[in-house]
C-alpha cells in the first residue's frame, strides 16, 4: 500500500507533458510575470526622481511602491499622515519607543500587513538602521515643544533629525527624505525649539541636499496643542490668559492639510526635492481672534486676563530652573510653557516669497467649521447648548 501511495505521489509531483504543451501555446514564464513587465514593475527610480507612486487605480488594497518609515508616527500629525499613506496602498513602518499600545490606533488604517510597528531606540544607531532596512522613503515628524529630564530640544529636534539624514545617506536606497519642521524656525528666533528646528534643517540639507523641508504653522485638529489646552483652561478657571495684548499674528493650518502636503511631495515628479515649503492656513489670526473662535465653538462667554510677556515668562520659569535638578519628572507645561511664550512673542506668518500649498497644488481649509468642530466636546450642556454667534446674548444674561 505504501509503495502504491509513493508511486501516486511521484506521478502527481512529476510535470505532465500537457503542461509543457500549454507553456508552448501560452508564454507563462517568470519573466512575463516578473518585475520586468511594465504592468508589475515598480516605477520607483534609482536616483530619487520621478514618480514614486505607481500608476493605477490605487486604494487601500493596492501596492503603491512606497515603503515609508514614519518617525514620530504616534504623534499628532503622524496619525493623519499614516492614514493617507495607507489608504493609497503604501506600506508604513511605524517606529515607536513607548508601550505597545502607543501604535494600536494606527493598525486599523491600512490593509493587513501594511502598518508595521517596530520598536526602536532613538539613541541606538543600529535600531534605526533596522527600521530603515526595507524602507525607500523616510519621513521625520519627531519634535517636542517642551524639554524633559531625559530629552533636550537639541537632542530631539536637531540631533535625531541629523542622525536620520546621515543613516539615510549611507543606506543608498532612500528615494525621498521629508523633514517636517516649524514655521518661524530660525537661528535668530527667541525660542529654543525654533532655533533647534532651524539647526536640524541646516544639518539635513548638508547631508541630503535633495531633502524636502516642510514648515507648517501651528496645526489645528482634534488632538491639537493650542485650542484644546485653551478650552480646557477656560472651562476649568472661567477665563483665558492672553500673553501680551493678544495681537501676535499667527497663521494656523488644519493638520489634515499638512498630511496631504507630505503625500503630495511624495507623489510629484521630483520637483519638490531640495525645496522648502512654508505651510500656513488661508487666514491670518491674532491670538485674540483665535481665542474668540474657540469661545464661539464652546459657546461660553469670553473672559480674558491679559498677562504681559515678562510676567508670563516669570510664571513659567521655575519649571525650567528645576527641570534637571530634581530626581523626578516635572509636570508637562500647557498654557504656561516658557518656550511657546517666547515663540508667540513674535508674528509667525508665511513669507511673501516662500513656496506654499499652491506650489503643491493644494488648497488648505479655512478653520471655521469642520476643522474646529472637535471643540463641541467642551460645551457644558451638550452639543446643542448655548447660543450661536448670530444669537449671542449679553454677558448679564449669560448663564
GROMACS .gro file of C-alpha atoms in nm:
model
  399
    1UNK     CA    1   0.000   0.000   0.000
    2UNK     CA    2   0.284   0.239   0.087
    3UNK     CA    3   0.455   0.163  -0.241
    4UNK     CA    4   0.136   0.244  -0.432
    5UNK     CA    5   0.094   0.577  -0.249
    6UNK     CA    6   0.459   0.665  -0.319
    7UNK     CA    7   0.408   0.596  -0.691
    8UNK     CA    8   0.094   0.808  -0.696
    9UNK     CA    9   0.277   1.089  -0.520
   10UNK     CA   10   0.559   1.080  -0.774
   11UNK     CA   11   0.306   1.094  -1.055
   12UNK     CA   12   0.137   1.397  -0.905
   13UNK     CA   13   0.465   1.583  -0.847
   14UNK     CA   14   0.604   1.489  -1.186
   15UNK     CA   15   0.538   1.756  -1.453
   16UNK     CA   16   0.280   1.647  -1.705
   17UNK     CA   17   0.355   1.668  -2.079
   18UNK     CA   18   0.029   1.862  -2.120
   19UNK     CA   19   0.170   2.142  -1.905
   20UNK     CA   20   0.470   2.178  -2.135
   21UNK     CA   21   0.234   2.193  -2.433
   22UNK     CA   22   0.032   2.468  -2.261
   23UNK     CA   23   0.351   2.665  -2.198
   24UNK     CA   24   0.436   2.643  -2.567
   25UNK     CA   25   0.098   2.798  -2.653
   26UNK     CA   26   0.069   3.048  -2.366
   27UNK     CA   27   0.402   3.200  -2.254
   28UNK     CA   28   0.360   3.164  -1.877
   29UNK     CA   29   0.721   3.244  -1.798
   30UNK     CA   30   0.861   3.403  -1.482
   31UNK     CA   31   0.989   3.685  -1.696
   32UNK     CA   32   0.636   3.763  -1.814
   33UNK     CA   33   0.502   3.787  -1.461
   34UNK     CA   34   0.816   3.931  -1.307
   35UNK     CA   35   0.926   4.284  -1.232
   36UNK     CA   36   1.046   4.338  -1.589
   37UNK     CA   37   0.689   4.350  -1.716
   38UNK     CA   38   0.567   4.714  -1.721
   39UNK     CA   39   0.238   4.622  -1.558
   40UNK     CA   40   0.402   4.477  -1.249
   41UNK     CA   41   0.723   4.678  -1.232
   42UNK     CA   42   0.768   4.947  -0.968
   43UNK     CA   43   0.816   5.296  -1.102
   44UNK     CA   44   1.047   5.385  -0.813
   45UNK     CA   45   1.356   5.540  -0.963
   46UNK     CA   46   1.710   5.462  -0.861
   47UNK     CA   47   1.819   5.824  -0.829
   48UNK     CA   48   1.532   5.961  -0.626
   49UNK     CA   49   1.349   6.143  -0.905
   50UNK     CA   50   1.034   6.067  -1.095
   51UNK     CA   51   0.704   5.936  -0.964
   52UNK     CA   52   0.726   5.725  -0.652
   53UNK     CA   53   0.363   5.620  -0.678
   54UNK     CA   54   0.287   5.359  -0.939
   55UNK     CA   55   0.015   5.437  -1.189
   56UNK     CA   56  -0.316   5.259  -1.145
   57UNK     CA   57  -0.639   5.279  -0.956
   58UNK     CA   58  -0.467   5.288  -0.618
   59UNK     CA   59  -0.660   5.230  -0.299
   60UNK     CA   60  -0.618   5.063   0.036
   61UNK     CA   61  -0.551   4.715  -0.107
   62UNK     CA   62  -0.323   4.822  -0.392
   63UNK     CA   63   0.057   4.846  -0.388
   64UNK     CA   64   0.188   5.196  -0.440
   65UNK     CA   65   0.556   5.107  -0.426
   66UNK     CA   66   0.617   5.329  -0.123
   67UNK     CA   67   0.765   5.174   0.190
   68UNK     CA   68   0.772   5.471   0.425
   69UNK     CA   69   0.945   5.483   0.761
   70UNK     CA   70   0.747   5.749   0.951
   71UNK     CA   71   0.939   5.857   1.260
   72UNK     CA   72   0.704   6.025   1.506
   73UNK     CA   73   0.402   5.843   1.360
   74UNK     CA   74   0.240   5.802   1.702
   75UNK     CA   75   0.212   6.179   1.747
   76UNK     CA   76  -0.045   6.438   1.643
   77UNK     CA   77   0.041   6.475   1.273
   78UNK     CA   78   0.150   6.111   1.246
   79UNK     CA   79  -0.195   5.953   1.265
   80UNK     CA   80  -0.326   6.166   0.979
   81UNK     CA   81  -0.020   6.102   0.762
   82UNK     CA   82  -0.026   5.726   0.823
   83UNK     CA   83  -0.394   5.717   0.727
   84UNK     CA   84  -0.330   5.897   0.398
   85UNK     CA   85  -0.029   5.681   0.311
   86UNK     CA   86  -0.210   5.358   0.396
   87UNK     CA   87  -0.527   5.436   0.201
   88UNK     CA   88  -0.322   5.470  -0.120
   89UNK     CA   89  -0.165   5.127  -0.074
   90UNK     CA   90   0.168   5.220   0.086
   91UNK     CA   91   0.342   5.012   0.348
   92UNK     CA   92   0.414   5.220   0.658
   93UNK     CA   93   0.685   5.134   0.907
   94UNK     CA   94   0.595   5.281   1.246
   95UNK     CA   95   0.897   5.312   1.478
   96UNK     CA   96   0.792   5.357   1.840
   97UNK     CA   97   0.973   5.371   2.173
   98UNK     CA   98   0.677   5.366   2.412
   99UNK     CA   99   0.436   5.094   2.513
  100UNK     CA  100   0.279   4.850   2.269
  101UNK     CA  101  -0.047   5.044   2.298
  102UNK     CA  102   0.102   5.363   2.153
  103UNK     CA  103   0.058   5.249   1.793
  104UNK     CA  104  -0.250   5.028   1.805
  105UNK     CA  105  -0.482   5.300   1.669
  106UNK     CA  106  -0.267   5.307   1.353
  107UNK     CA  107  -0.304   4.936   1.274
  108UNK     CA  108  -0.663   4.982   1.154
  109UNK     CA  109  -0.567   5.244   0.897
  110UNK     CA  110  -0.413   5.008   0.645
  111UNK     CA  111  -0.472   4.670   0.488
  112UNK     CA  112  -0.338   4.354   0.650
  113UNK     CA  113   0.039   4.380   0.693
  114UNK     CA  114   0.062   4.737   0.564
  115UNK     CA  115   0.113   4.903   0.905
  116UNK     CA  116   0.428   4.756   1.061
  117UNK     CA  117   0.509   4.871   1.418
  118UNK     CA  118   0.881   4.846   1.500
  119UNK     CA  119   1.018   4.910   1.848
  120UNK     CA  120   1.336   5.113   1.839
  121UNK     CA  121   1.566   5.329   2.050
  122UNK     CA  122   1.635   5.675   1.903
  123UNK     CA  123   1.974   5.674   2.073
  124UNK     CA  124   2.072   5.338   1.919
  125UNK     CA  125   2.201   5.373   1.564
  126UNK     CA  126   2.164   5.001   1.492
  127UNK     CA  127   1.795   5.002   1.581
  128UNK     CA  128   1.738   5.295   1.343
  129UNK     CA  129   1.922   5.108   1.068
  130UNK     CA  130   1.698   4.807   1.130
  131UNK     CA  131   1.390   5.025   1.075
  132UNK     CA  132   1.532   5.171   0.753
  133UNK     CA  133   1.649   4.838   0.613
  134UNK     CA  134   1.342   4.786   0.391
  135UNK     CA  135   1.232   5.150   0.352
  136UNK     CA  136   1.263   5.365   0.043
  137UNK     CA  137   1.107   5.680   0.194
  138UNK     CA  138   1.193   5.847   0.525
  139UNK     CA  139   0.959   6.100   0.687
  140UNK     CA  140   1.069   6.266   1.010
  141UNK     CA  141   0.791   6.406   1.227
  142UNK     CA  142   0.985   6.391   1.554
  143UNK     CA  143   0.954   6.710   1.753
  144UNK     CA  144   0.881   6.837   2.100
  145UNK     CA  145   0.764   7.179   2.219
  146UNK     CA  146   0.897   7.133   2.574
  147UNK     CA  147   1.206   6.978   2.731
  148UNK     CA  148   1.214   6.688   2.976
  149UNK     CA  149   1.474   6.547   3.213
  150UNK     CA  150   1.580   6.294   2.950
  151UNK     CA  151   1.546   6.481   2.622
  152UNK     CA  152   1.650   6.836   2.538
  153UNK     CA  153   1.542   7.041   2.238
  154UNK     CA  154   1.880   6.992   2.075
  155UNK     CA  155   1.865   6.614   2.102
  156UNK     CA  156   1.503   6.569   1.992
  157UNK     CA  157   1.469   6.837   1.726
  158UNK     CA  158   1.825   6.861   1.596
  159UNK     CA  159   2.048   6.560   1.662
  160UNK     CA  160   1.785   6.294   1.592
  161UNK     CA  161   1.699   6.455   1.259
  162UNK     CA  162   2.065   6.485   1.165
  163UNK     CA  163   2.124   6.120   1.257
  164UNK     CA  164   1.833   6.009   1.038
  165UNK     CA  165   1.974   6.206   0.746
  166UNK     CA  166   2.320   6.054   0.789
  167UNK     CA  167   2.187   5.698   0.811
  168UNK     CA  168   1.958   5.758   0.512
  169UNK     CA  169   2.256   5.883   0.313
  170UNK     CA  170   2.456   5.570   0.398
  171UNK     CA  171   2.155   5.348   0.321
  172UNK     CA  172   2.175   5.411  -0.053
  173UNK     CA  173   1.817   5.306  -0.126
  174UNK     CA  174   1.624   5.600   0.019
  175UNK     CA  175   1.443   5.778  -0.264
  176UNK     CA  176   1.285   6.062  -0.065
  177UNK     CA  177   1.358   6.228   0.268
  178UNK     CA  178   1.092   6.462   0.410
  179UNK     CA  179   1.160   6.669   0.720
  180UNK     CA  180   0.865   6.837   0.895
  181UNK     CA  181   0.996   7.145   1.071
  182UNK     CA  182   0.813   7.452   1.208
  183UNK     CA  183   0.712   7.782   1.056
  184UNK     CA  184   0.928   8.051   1.212
  185UNK     CA  185   1.229   7.823   1.263
  186UNK     CA  186   1.533   8.050   1.252
  187UNK     CA  187   1.877   8.069   1.416
  188UNK     CA  188   1.778   8.413   1.549
  189UNK     CA  189   1.442   8.308   1.698
  190UNK     CA  190   1.386   8.381   2.069
  191UNK     CA  191   1.254   8.023   2.104
  192UNK     CA  192   1.499   7.740   2.175
  193UNK     CA  193   1.265   7.498   1.999
  194UNK     CA  194   1.262   7.704   1.679
  195UNK     CA  195   1.640   7.751   1.691
  196UNK     CA  196   1.690   7.374   1.721
  197UNK     CA  197   1.449   7.315   1.431
  198UNK     CA  198   1.647   7.559   1.217
  199UNK     CA  199   1.971   7.377   1.307
  200UNK     CA  200   1.807   7.049   1.203
  201UNK     CA  201   1.709   7.192   0.862
  202UNK     CA  202   2.066   7.307   0.802
  203UNK     CA  203   2.213   6.971   0.908
  204UNK     CA  204   1.973   6.772   0.689
  205UNK     CA  205   2.036   6.981   0.378
  206UNK     CA  206   2.408   6.947   0.439
  207UNK     CA  207   2.380   6.568   0.437
  208UNK     CA  208   2.096   6.537   0.182
  209UNK     CA  209   2.064   6.844  -0.043
  210UNK     CA  210   1.769   6.679  -0.220
  211UNK     CA  211   1.562   6.650   0.101
  212UNK     CA  212   1.222   6.821   0.118
  213UNK     CA  213   1.158   7.055   0.412
  214UNK     CA  214   0.800   7.134   0.516
  215UNK     CA  215   0.744   7.412   0.770
  216UNK     CA  216   0.384   7.407   0.894
  217UNK     CA  217   0.238   7.678   1.113
  218UNK     CA  218   0.053   7.597   1.435
  219UNK     CA  219  -0.157   7.290   1.350
  220UNK     CA  220  -0.525   7.267   1.441
  221UNK     CA  221  -0.708   6.939   1.485
  222UNK     CA  222  -0.877   6.701   1.726
  223UNK     CA  223  -0.560   6.635   1.927
  224UNK     CA  224  -0.400   6.979   1.885
  225UNK     CA  225  -0.192   7.154   2.147
  226UNK     CA  226  -0.333   7.503   2.130
  227UNK     CA  227  -0.714   7.507   2.116
  228UNK     CA  228  -0.752   7.201   2.340
  229UNK     CA  229  -0.541   7.347   2.624
  230UNK     CA  230  -0.716   7.681   2.584
  231UNK     CA  231  -1.063   7.528   2.602
  232UNK     CA  232  -0.967   7.308   2.899
  233UNK     CA  233  -0.822   7.607   3.086
  234UNK     CA  234  -1.123   7.825   3.007
  235UNK     CA  235  -1.364   7.559   3.131
  236UNK     CA  236  -1.168   7.495   3.449
  237UNK     CA  237  -1.088   7.853   3.553
  238UNK     CA  238  -1.358   8.053   3.365
  239UNK     CA  239  -1.103   8.276   3.194
  240UNK     CA  240  -0.819   8.251   2.942
  241UNK     CA  241  -0.478   8.418   2.983
  242UNK     CA  242  -0.368   8.620   2.679
  243UNK     CA  243   0.005   8.689   2.661
  244UNK     CA  244   0.087   9.047   2.575
  245UNK     CA  245  -0.225   9.214   2.441
  246UNK     CA  246  -0.321   8.921   2.218
  247UNK     CA  247  -0.208   9.099   1.900
  248UNK     CA  248   0.059   8.847   1.793
  249UNK     CA  249  -0.023   8.720   1.444
  250UNK     CA  250  -0.020   8.350   1.354
  251UNK     CA  251  -0.142   8.154   1.052
  252UNK     CA  252  -0.284   7.826   1.187
  253UNK     CA  253  -0.327   7.534   0.947
  254UNK     CA  254  -0.554   7.229   0.951
  255UNK     CA  255  -0.349   6.919   1.034
  256UNK     CA  256  -0.507   6.714   0.752
  257UNK     CA  257  -0.378   6.970   0.501
  258UNK     CA  258  -0.023   6.924   0.631
  259UNK     CA  259  -0.053   6.545   0.593
  260UNK     CA  260  -0.180   6.599   0.238
  261UNK     CA  261   0.122   6.819   0.166
  262UNK     CA  262   0.361   6.541   0.270
  263UNK     CA  263   0.183   6.294   0.041
  264UNK     CA  264   0.179   6.547  -0.245
  265UNK     CA  265   0.555   6.591  -0.210
  266UNK     CA  266   0.599   6.213  -0.245
  267UNK     CA  267   0.367   6.185  -0.545
  268UNK     CA  268   0.521   6.456  -0.760
  269UNK     CA  269   0.784   6.401  -1.029
  270UNK     CA  270   1.071   6.516  -0.810
  271UNK     CA  271   1.003   6.889  -0.831
  272UNK     CA  272   0.975   6.919  -0.452
  273UNK     CA  273   1.318   6.769  -0.386
  274UNK     CA  274   1.566   7.010  -0.234
  275UNK     CA  275   1.297   7.271  -0.167
  276UNK     CA  276   1.148   7.426   0.146
  277UNK     CA  277   0.774   7.490   0.177
  278UNK     CA  278   0.601   7.714   0.431
  279UNK     CA  279   0.256   7.577   0.510
  280UNK     CA  280   0.010   7.822   0.659
  281UNK     CA  281  -0.366   7.835   0.653
  282UNK     CA  282  -0.562   8.068   0.425
  283UNK     CA  283  -0.630   8.316   0.708
  284UNK     CA  284  -0.412   8.511   0.949
  285UNK     CA  285  -0.539   8.539   1.308
  286UNK     CA  286  -0.424   8.736   1.606
  287UNK     CA  287  -0.410   8.533   1.925
  288UNK     CA  288  -0.718   8.720   2.044
  289UNK     CA  289  -0.913   8.636   1.727
  290UNK     CA  290  -0.822   8.268   1.753
  291UNK     CA  291  -0.936   8.266   2.116
  292UNK     CA  292  -1.265   8.424   2.005
  293UNK     CA  293  -1.310   8.141   1.754
  294UNK     CA  294  -1.252   7.890   2.034
  295UNK     CA  295  -1.505   8.060   2.264
  296UNK     CA  296  -1.763   8.073   1.985
  297UNK     CA  297  -1.726   7.700   1.935
  298UNK     CA  298  -1.755   7.602   2.302
  299UNK     CA  299  -2.040   7.856   2.345
  300UNK     CA  300  -1.901   8.027   2.651
  301UNK     CA  301  -1.884   8.400   2.710
  302UNK     CA  302  -1.520   8.508   2.655
  303UNK     CA  303  -1.329   8.629   2.959
  304UNK     CA  304  -0.961   8.718   2.926
  305UNK     CA  305  -0.676   8.812   3.156
  306UNK     CA  306  -0.401   8.990   2.966
  307UNK     CA  307  -0.059   8.899   3.102
  308UNK     CA  308   0.249   9.095   2.989
  309UNK     CA  309   0.519   8.878   2.838
  310UNK     CA  310   0.778   8.940   3.117
  311UNK     CA  311   0.527   8.827   3.382
  312UNK     CA  312   0.423   8.523   3.175
  313UNK     CA  313   0.788   8.422   3.139
  314UNK     CA  314   0.843   8.467   3.512
  315UNK     CA  315   0.546   8.239   3.586
  316UNK     CA  316   0.687   7.972   3.352
  317UNK     CA  317   1.049   7.998   3.465
  318UNK     CA  318   1.051   7.781   3.783
  319UNK     CA  319   0.989   7.458   3.589
  320UNK     CA  320   1.284   7.528   3.361
  321UNK     CA  321   1.513   7.608   3.654
  322UNK     CA  322   1.446   7.288   3.850
  323UNK     CA  323   1.386   7.058   3.549
  324UNK     CA  324   1.730   6.893   3.556
  325UNK     CA  325   1.785   6.934   3.931
  326UNK     CA  326   1.506   6.724   4.080
  327UNK     CA  327   1.507   6.340   4.080
  328UNK     CA  328   1.152   6.311   3.947
  329UNK     CA  329   0.970   6.421   3.628
  330UNK     CA  330   0.815   6.766   3.621
  331UNK     CA  331   0.454   6.825   3.506
  332UNK     CA  332   0.406   6.879   3.134
  333UNK     CA  333   0.354   7.251   3.065
  334UNK     CA  334   0.041   7.351   2.870
  335UNK     CA  335  -0.054   7.719   2.875
  336UNK     CA  336   0.248   7.846   3.067
  337UNK     CA  337   0.518   7.691   2.851
  338UNK     CA  338   0.821   7.919   2.853
  339UNK     CA  339   0.938   7.828   2.506
  340UNK     CA  340   0.594   7.867   2.347
  341UNK     CA  341   0.560   8.205   2.517
  342UNK     CA  342   0.890   8.303   2.356
  343UNK     CA  343   0.768   8.172   2.018
  344UNK     CA  344   0.435   8.359   2.043
  345UNK     CA  345   0.607   8.685   2.128
  346UNK     CA  346   0.669   8.750   1.757
  347UNK     CA  347   0.446   8.718   1.449
  348UNK     CA  348   0.467   8.383   1.269
  349UNK     CA  349   0.322   8.401   0.918
  350UNK     CA  350   0.418   8.267   0.577
  351UNK     CA  351   0.679   8.473   0.391
  352UNK     CA  352   0.569   8.651   0.077
  353UNK     CA  353   0.823   8.477  -0.149
  354UNK     CA  354   0.800   8.127   0.006
  355UNK     CA  355   0.678   7.810  -0.162
  356UNK     CA  356   0.335   7.723  -0.021
  357UNK     CA  357   0.037   7.491  -0.064
  358UNK     CA  358  -0.022   7.643  -0.408
  359UNK     CA  359   0.310   7.504  -0.530
  360UNK     CA  360   0.197   7.158  -0.418
  361UNK     CA  361  -0.136   7.209  -0.597
  362UNK     CA  362  -0.332   7.201  -0.270
  363UNK     CA  363  -0.595   7.433  -0.126
  364UNK     CA  364  -0.591   7.449   0.257
  365UNK     CA  365  -0.915   7.453   0.457
  366UNK     CA  366  -1.046   7.751   0.646
  367UNK     CA  367  -1.063   7.695   1.021
  368UNK     CA  368  -1.425   7.796   1.069
  369UNK     CA  369  -1.645   7.488   1.054
  370UNK     CA  370  -1.530   7.129   1.042
  371UNK     CA  371  -1.162   7.176   1.146
  372UNK     CA  372  -1.268   7.311   1.488
  373UNK     CA  373  -1.585   7.109   1.542
  374UNK     CA  374  -1.400   6.888   1.789
  375UNK     CA  375  -1.438   7.172   2.041
  376UNK     CA  376  -1.806   7.090   2.089
  377UNK     CA  377  -1.691   6.834   2.347
  378UNK     CA  378  -1.625   7.128   2.581
  379UNK     CA  379  -1.985   7.255   2.576
  380UNK     CA  380  -2.113   7.204   2.928
  381UNK     CA  381  -2.472   7.129   2.823
  382UNK     CA  382  -2.405   6.903   2.525
  383UNK     CA  383  -2.361   6.976   2.154
  384UNK     CA  384  -2.676   7.193   2.131
  385UNK     CA  385  -2.601   7.401   2.440
  386UNK     CA  386  -2.567   7.780   2.429
  387UNK     CA  387  -2.611   8.049   2.168
  388UNK     CA  388  -2.457   8.058   1.823
  389UNK     CA  389  -2.260   8.360   1.706
  390UNK     CA  390  -2.568   8.511   1.539
  391UNK     CA  391  -2.770   8.469   1.859
  392UNK     CA  392  -2.517   8.598   2.108
  393UNK     CA  393  -2.663   8.734   2.426
  394UNK     CA  394  -2.526   8.990   2.666
  395UNK     CA  395  -2.288   8.888   2.948
  396UNK     CA  396  -2.551   8.980   3.207
  397UNK     CA  397  -2.797   8.720   3.079
  398UNK     CA  398  -2.532   8.456   3.015
  399UNK     CA  399  -2.582   8.156   3.246
   0.00000   0.00000   0.00000
